[in-house]
Amino acid sequence: METSSRTSQAGIRSERRLCDEIHLNLAYRWFCRLGLEGKVPDHSTFSRYRHGKLRDSNLLRQVFEATVERCLREDLVSGEGFAVDASLIAADANKARSIAAEDWSPEVAREAGNRTAREYLETLNDAAFGAASPVQPKFVAKSDPAAQWTRAEESRPYFAYATNYLIDTKSSVIMDVEATRAIRQAEVGASRTMLDRTEKRFGIRPEWLAADTAYGNAENLGWLVEQRSIVPFFPVIDKSERTDGTWSRSDFEWDEANDQYICPEVHALKQYRRNYSDPNRGQDTGGRKKYRALKATCQACPSKDICCPKAEARYVTREPHEEAREFARACRKTKAYKVSRDKRKKVEMLFAHLKRILGLNRLRLRGLNGAKDEFLLAAIAQNLRKLAKLRPQCAKPEATA
């Protein structure tokens, strides 16, 4: 990793160029312990190890987890609160050499036969890539088909991957990192993968998780609250609020004991008003429930004009995992939410450091595995930097004692 950093600063961007420099530069020979007459490895050795033994052994993941273990030993991780976010990194792919999505298919990828095409075919059933969304991007890069054609705010579209960070908010230690497609569904799925992997590997499950609105869908909130007992400190994706001046769903009170909503005029909205002789009738199939008021009640109601002016009767829907959504809304009103909102900025600062200081604005390696390798290496460097910066502060009390 240190060699990669040194060569990057020297403008060396290929293994072939690196080998040429080692032939001539005594400092590189000394660092590699080759001596004046030592044989320099062939440039293809780097690629073979990177695409073969290095990835098969999952060495980079082991090195990254070793940095997290060291941070745990140095008491840099509290495990109380985590933050998660994703950032786009441009792929090594050119729009001029891409093709339209309708001209791309698994058969075309098989005909291409290159390494990145084979990696693309392996991701079709991956929840973080091909299976993340059925929507196809507008263009596909032949040199790196797994890269997503996307755009960030105030920028032109480009091919990119998303690097996902899960950090502990005490000292901004990166607990896990994951590469995904640059779409919301994949990023949300990566947050679950990282939380499960952190708990399995280190035995740590946070009490709360801070994130932005992209993670506030009903399914994710249900998973966090109901299955993992993690407090969600992020906004809820809610499209039920009306802007035309009529009553929104939030104006109706939920009566859990009787499975009904109560409108501001104290009328009941029920899902069923009679028992069906056929048990298959009236059952909900998609998880979304609809609660209706009686037509006669609404027609005689004095507030009909601000409740359902264009409908004969009012109905209110209840989304899946609505209990978890209501819990998340209640969490937003607490002081702890305001504290978590400030701490969540730490993950954004790590992304800024990644791009401005480490210079990872564009990937050098292609394919899913190349993105994983570069993101892992960057996270390793950032955790080591955190250790080097904070470890002396932890050691001072010991030296004094």
XYZ file of C-alpha atoms in Angstrom:
401
model
C 0.000 0.000 0.000
C 2.832 2.375 0.809
C 4.429 1.530 -2.530
C 1.156 2.375 -4.259
C 1.028 5.726 -2.447
C 4.618 6.596 -3.347
C 4.196 5.637 -6.998
C 0.922 7.524 -7.258
C 2.644 10.686 -6.059
C 5.375 10.109 -8.645
C 2.844 9.838 -11.464
C 3.296 6.075 -11.975
C -0.075 4.622 -12.959
C 0.816 1.192 -14.349
C 2.731 -1.927 -13.315
C 4.819 -1.754 -16.495
C 5.947 1.783 -15.673
C 6.641 0.776 -12.067
C 8.957 -2.038 -13.172
C 10.803 0.332 -15.475
C 11.307 2.777 -12.602
C 12.586 0.042 -10.270
C 15.223 -0.825 -12.849
C 16.564 2.723 -12.680
C 15.646 4.154 -9.284
C 17.867 3.027 -6.399
C 15.340 4.225 -3.816
C 12.724 1.860 -5.213
C 15.238 -0.994 -5.247
C 16.134 -0.308 -1.627
C 12.458 -0.206 -0.622
C 11.770 -3.518 -2.414
C 14.979 -5.069 -0.979
C 16.222 -6.040 -4.428
C 19.791 -4.780 -4.240
C 21.798 -3.568 -7.204
C 21.704 -6.892 -9.053
C 18.340 -8.207 -7.897
C 15.918 -9.321 -10.604
C 12.876 -7.118 -11.028
C 9.601 -9.095 -11.328
C 7.773 -8.992 -14.636
C 4.933 -6.463 -14.760
C 2.395 -9.233 -15.385
C 3.163 -10.668 -11.921
C 1.235 -7.826 -10.295
C -1.881 -8.448 -12.384
C -1.754 -12.203 -11.869
C -1.535 -11.878 -8.108
C -4.146 -9.129 -7.966
C -6.677 -11.055 -10.060
C -5.703 -14.443 -8.619
C -4.236 -15.271 -5.235
C -4.765 -11.834 -3.702
C -8.513 -11.841 -4.365
C -9.047 -15.549 -3.776
C -7.504 -15.260 -0.320
C -9.604 -12.146 0.502
C -6.402 -10.629 1.858
C -7.451 -6.987 1.593
C -10.606 -7.642 3.601
C -8.493 -9.350 6.282
C -6.099 -6.403 6.419
C -9.000 -3.974 6.723
C -10.562 -5.976 9.565
C -7.180 -6.058 11.282
C -7.153 -2.239 11.325
C -10.631 -2.243 12.880
C -9.487 -4.737 15.530
C -6.551 -2.488 16.390
C -8.894 0.497 16.715
C -11.037 -1.577 19.071
C -8.009 -2.412 21.217
C -7.055 1.258 21.361
C -10.575 2.153 22.573
C -11.341 4.281 19.520
C -14.693 2.550 18.958
C -17.657 2.959 21.303
C -20.191 0.801 19.441
C -23.008 3.041 20.642
C -23.830 4.921 17.460
C -22.998 4.313 13.787
C -23.438 6.451 10.676
C -23.811 5.210 7.123
C -23.572 6.944 3.769
C -22.433 6.427 0.179
C -20.379 8.471 -2.263
C -19.916 8.202 -6.025
C -16.474 7.468 -7.480
C -16.001 7.725 -11.234
C -15.177 4.464 -13.006
C -12.389 4.033 -15.539
C -14.869 4.045 -18.418
C -15.427 6.384 -21.359
C -18.843 7.514 -22.580
C -17.538 7.596 -26.170
C -16.890 3.842 -26.041
C -20.214 2.897 -24.456
C -23.311 1.448 -26.107
C -27.020 2.009 -25.568
C -28.649 -0.177 -22.937
C -31.053 -1.764 -25.434
C -28.048 -3.058 -27.399
C -26.501 -4.669 -24.298
C -27.444 -8.097 -22.971
C -25.839 -11.040 -21.158
C -25.273 -12.657 -24.557
C -23.292 -9.625 -25.741
C -21.270 -9.758 -22.523
C -20.488 -13.449 -23.080
C -19.339 -12.689 -26.619
C -17.036 -9.955 -25.305
C -15.285 -12.541 -23.130
C -13.041 -10.088 -21.264
C -12.495 -10.144 -17.513
C -14.804 -7.218 -16.686
C -17.597 -8.774 -18.768
C -17.222 -12.044 -16.860
C -17.373 -10.155 -13.565
C -20.475 -8.347 -14.808
C -22.230 -11.666 -15.527
C -21.418 -12.823 -11.999
C -23.180 -9.755 -10.525
C -26.534 -10.211 -12.279
C -28.009 -11.960 -9.230
C -26.117 -9.818 -6.728
C -28.397 -7.677 -4.549
C -25.851 -4.866 -4.714
C -25.648 -4.850 -8.514
C -27.786 -6.542 -11.172
C -30.574 -7.590 -8.815
C -30.683 -4.236 -7.009
C -33.112 -2.761 -9.528
C -34.774 -3.972 -12.765
C -34.284 -0.508 -14.284
C -31.470 -0.457 -16.815
C -29.166 2.570 -17.187
C -29.218 4.567 -20.394
C -25.719 3.509 -21.427
C -23.406 0.582 -20.678
C -19.602 0.805 -20.794
C -18.112 -2.111 -22.739
C -14.844 -1.765 -20.827
C -16.629 -1.918 -17.440
C -20.266 -3.113 -17.758
C -20.874 -3.222 -13.987
C -20.314 0.547 -13.675
C -23.514 2.598 -13.431
C -24.350 5.454 -15.773
C -25.444 8.141 -13.323
C -24.997 11.735 -12.305
C -24.441 13.624 -9.076
C -25.950 16.993 -8.308
C -24.752 19.789 -10.579
C -22.582 17.476 -12.679
C -22.681 15.772 -16.027
C -23.615 12.060 -16.185
C -20.743 9.602 -15.934
C -19.984 5.962 -15.164
C -19.449 5.373 -11.463
C -19.465 3.002 -8.527
C -20.652 3.809 -5.015
C -18.414 3.323 -1.996
C -20.447 2.757 1.173
C -19.035 3.529 4.626
C -20.303 2.364 7.996
C -18.485 4.333 10.692
C -18.443 4.531 14.459
C -19.228 8.121 15.408
C -16.862 8.282 18.398
C -13.622 8.674 16.407
C -14.818 8.201 12.801
C -13.346 4.701 12.542
C -14.589 2.933 9.416
C -16.221 -0.289 10.634
C -17.029 -1.616 7.161
C -16.887 -0.652 3.497
C -18.828 -2.016 0.530
C -18.846 -1.377 -3.232
C -22.226 -1.204 -5.003
C -24.005 0.194 -8.012
C -24.647 3.914 -7.791
C -28.370 3.601 -7.031
C -30.380 4.057 -3.841
C -31.630 0.455 -3.562
C -28.117 -0.949 -3.695
C -26.810 1.550 -1.137
C -29.618 0.744 1.317
C -28.940 -2.967 0.881
C -25.239 -2.371 1.501
C -26.031 -0.729 4.853
C -27.726 -3.935 6.010
C -24.883 -6.076 4.725
C -22.326 -3.988 6.606
C -24.328 -3.974 9.832
C -24.720 -7.757 9.755
C -21.074 -8.295 8.859
C -19.872 -5.983 11.637
C -22.002 -7.788 14.194
C -20.842 -11.195 12.993
C -17.159 -10.272 12.777
C -16.742 -8.022 15.834
C -19.843 -8.750 17.911
C -20.934 -5.095 17.781
C -24.478 -3.923 17.107
C -25.054 -0.163 17.487
C -27.846 1.269 19.589
C -28.669 3.814 16.875
C -27.877 4.500 13.231
C -27.659 7.936 11.592
C -28.235 8.383 7.850
C -29.907 10.650 5.312
C -33.367 10.410 3.757
C -32.292 7.830 1.168
C -32.316 5.159 3.879
C -35.766 6.068 5.216
C -37.968 3.676 3.226
C -40.482 1.459 5.012
C -38.697 -1.838 4.364
C -35.379 -0.616 5.725
C -36.994 0.961 8.782
C -38.884 -2.261 9.474
C -35.663 -4.252 9.243
C -33.795 -1.922 11.605
C -36.508 -1.485 14.230
C -38.336 -4.808 14.176
C -35.512 -7.231 13.399
C -32.365 -5.527 14.703
C -33.720 -3.238 17.463
C -31.637 -0.313 16.179
C -32.959 3.220 16.641
C -33.149 4.957 13.219
C -32.020 8.566 13.347
C -32.918 9.649 9.820
C -35.925 11.163 8.006
C -38.750 8.942 6.809
C -39.613 8.817 3.118
C -43.246 9.900 3.312
C -45.421 10.855 0.336
C -48.703 10.930 2.243
C -48.606 14.628 3.121
C -51.008 16.708 1.018
C -50.227 20.193 -0.254
C -53.707 21.254 -1.421
C -54.930 22.304 2.030
C -56.925 19.133 2.737
C -56.283 16.825 5.661
C -53.271 14.515 5.351
C -52.886 11.085 6.907
C -50.968 12.632 9.807
C -54.182 14.471 10.805
C -55.860 11.129 11.491
C -55.237 9.370 14.785
C -54.299 5.699 14.736
C -56.279 3.456 17.107
C -54.179 0.323 17.355
C -56.465 -1.482 19.801
C -59.408 -1.380 17.373
C -57.391 -1.449 14.128
C -58.845 1.794 12.834
C -58.125 5.483 12.173
C -60.052 8.295 13.867
C -60.599 11.432 11.798
C -60.499 14.967 13.293
C -64.317 14.849 13.459
C -64.049 11.696 15.603
C -65.393 9.300 12.945
C -63.900 5.836 12.498
C -62.179 4.649 9.329
C -62.059 0.856 9.248
C -60.452 -1.660 6.988
C -63.315 -4.191 7.200
C -66.865 -3.645 8.427
C -68.113 -7.230 8.240
C -66.753 -10.744 8.488
C -66.327 -12.499 5.162
C -67.578 -16.059 4.841
C -64.813 -16.620 2.304
C -61.493 -16.336 4.218
C -59.653 -15.273 1.040
C -61.786 -12.151 0.591
C -60.754 -8.915 2.156
C -57.215 -10.066 2.867
C -54.315 -7.762 2.163
C -51.787 -9.145 -0.343
C -49.233 -6.382 -0.804
C -48.780 -5.192 2.760
C -50.610 -1.914 2.130
C -53.939 -1.501 3.982
C -56.801 0.840 3.161
C -59.095 2.240 5.860
C -62.412 3.743 4.710
C -65.082 5.905 6.288
C -68.794 5.355 5.675
C -70.193 7.240 2.692
C -73.185 8.471 4.671
C -70.927 9.761 7.431
C -68.724 11.727 5.045
C -71.665 13.189 3.105
C -73.132 14.613 6.307
C -69.798 15.748 7.772
C -69.296 19.558 8.055
C -65.564 19.165 7.285
C -65.978 17.304 3.996
C -64.591 20.223 1.968
C -61.237 20.048 3.752
C -61.196 16.263 3.988
C -62.414 14.723 0.700
C -63.932 17.459 -1.488
C -63.712 15.391 -4.695
C -64.569 11.966 -3.257
C -67.766 10.543 -1.825
C -65.934 9.161 1.228
C -62.476 9.459 2.720
C -59.987 6.641 2.909
C -56.531 6.488 4.474
C -53.794 4.004 3.588
C -51.449 2.383 6.056
C -48.090 1.380 4.606
C -46.152 -1.785 5.527
C -44.000 -1.369 8.651
C -45.985 1.732 9.597
C -45.200 1.158 13.289
C -41.491 1.424 12.519
C -42.130 4.558 10.442
C -44.036 6.175 13.299
C -41.237 5.254 15.689
C -38.702 6.917 13.353
C -40.857 10.045 13.180
C -40.982 10.184 16.963
C -37.188 9.797 17.138
C -36.751 12.905 14.990
C -38.342 15.004 17.747
C -35.745 14.036 20.369
C -32.533 15.811 21.381
C -30.578 12.654 20.559
C -31.597 13.053 16.911
C -30.034 16.508 16.753
C -26.812 15.119 18.229
C -26.762 12.238 15.714
C -27.347 14.663 12.843
C -24.128 16.482 13.721
C -22.219 13.226 14.139
C -23.415 11.973 10.763
C -21.321 14.690 9.132
C -18.220 12.711 10.094
C -18.849 10.195 7.338
C -19.143 13.024 4.811
C -15.809 14.371 6.062
C -14.255 10.957 5.396
C -15.515 11.078 1.809
C -14.059 14.572 1.411
C -10.711 13.303 2.719
C -10.957 10.309 0.375
C -11.307 12.497 -2.701
C -9.290 15.607 -1.853
C -6.386 14.204 0.159
C -6.112 10.601 -1.024
C -7.068 11.664 -4.555
C -9.568 8.884 -5.223
C -11.762 10.804 -7.649
C -11.529 8.153 -10.365
C -10.855 4.418 -10.145
C -7.713 3.013 -11.687
C -8.922 -0.595 -11.773
C -11.905 -1.810 -13.741
C -14.699 -4.169 -12.806
C -16.498 -4.907 -9.565
C -13.462 -6.562 -7.972
C -11.266 -3.629 -8.925
C -13.692 -1.228 -7.237
C -13.785 -3.400 -4.117
C -9.988 -3.513 -3.953
C -9.550 0.240 -4.270
C -12.285 1.031 -1.762
C -10.818 -1.412 0.753
C -7.311 0.008 0.309
C -8.611 3.546 0.813
C -10.510 2.542 3.968
C -7.397 0.797 5.304
C -5.353 3.958 4.743
C -7.954 6.133 6.471
C -8.185 3.834 9.505
C -4.380 3.699 9.787
C -4.264 7.471 9.593
C -6.836 7.641 12.379
C -4.744 5.249 14.475
C -1.566 7.240 13.908
C -3.329 10.471 14.801
C -5.192 9.339 17.933
C -2.998 6.539 19.326
C -0.398 8.902 20.915
C -3.214 10.687 22.751
C -4.357 7.360 24.149
C -0.833 6.408 25.182
C -0.031 9.578 27.152
C -2.015 8.672 30.288
C -0.321 5.258 30.334
C 3.134 6.845 30.090
C 2.309 9.297 32.868
C 1.039 6.550 35.121
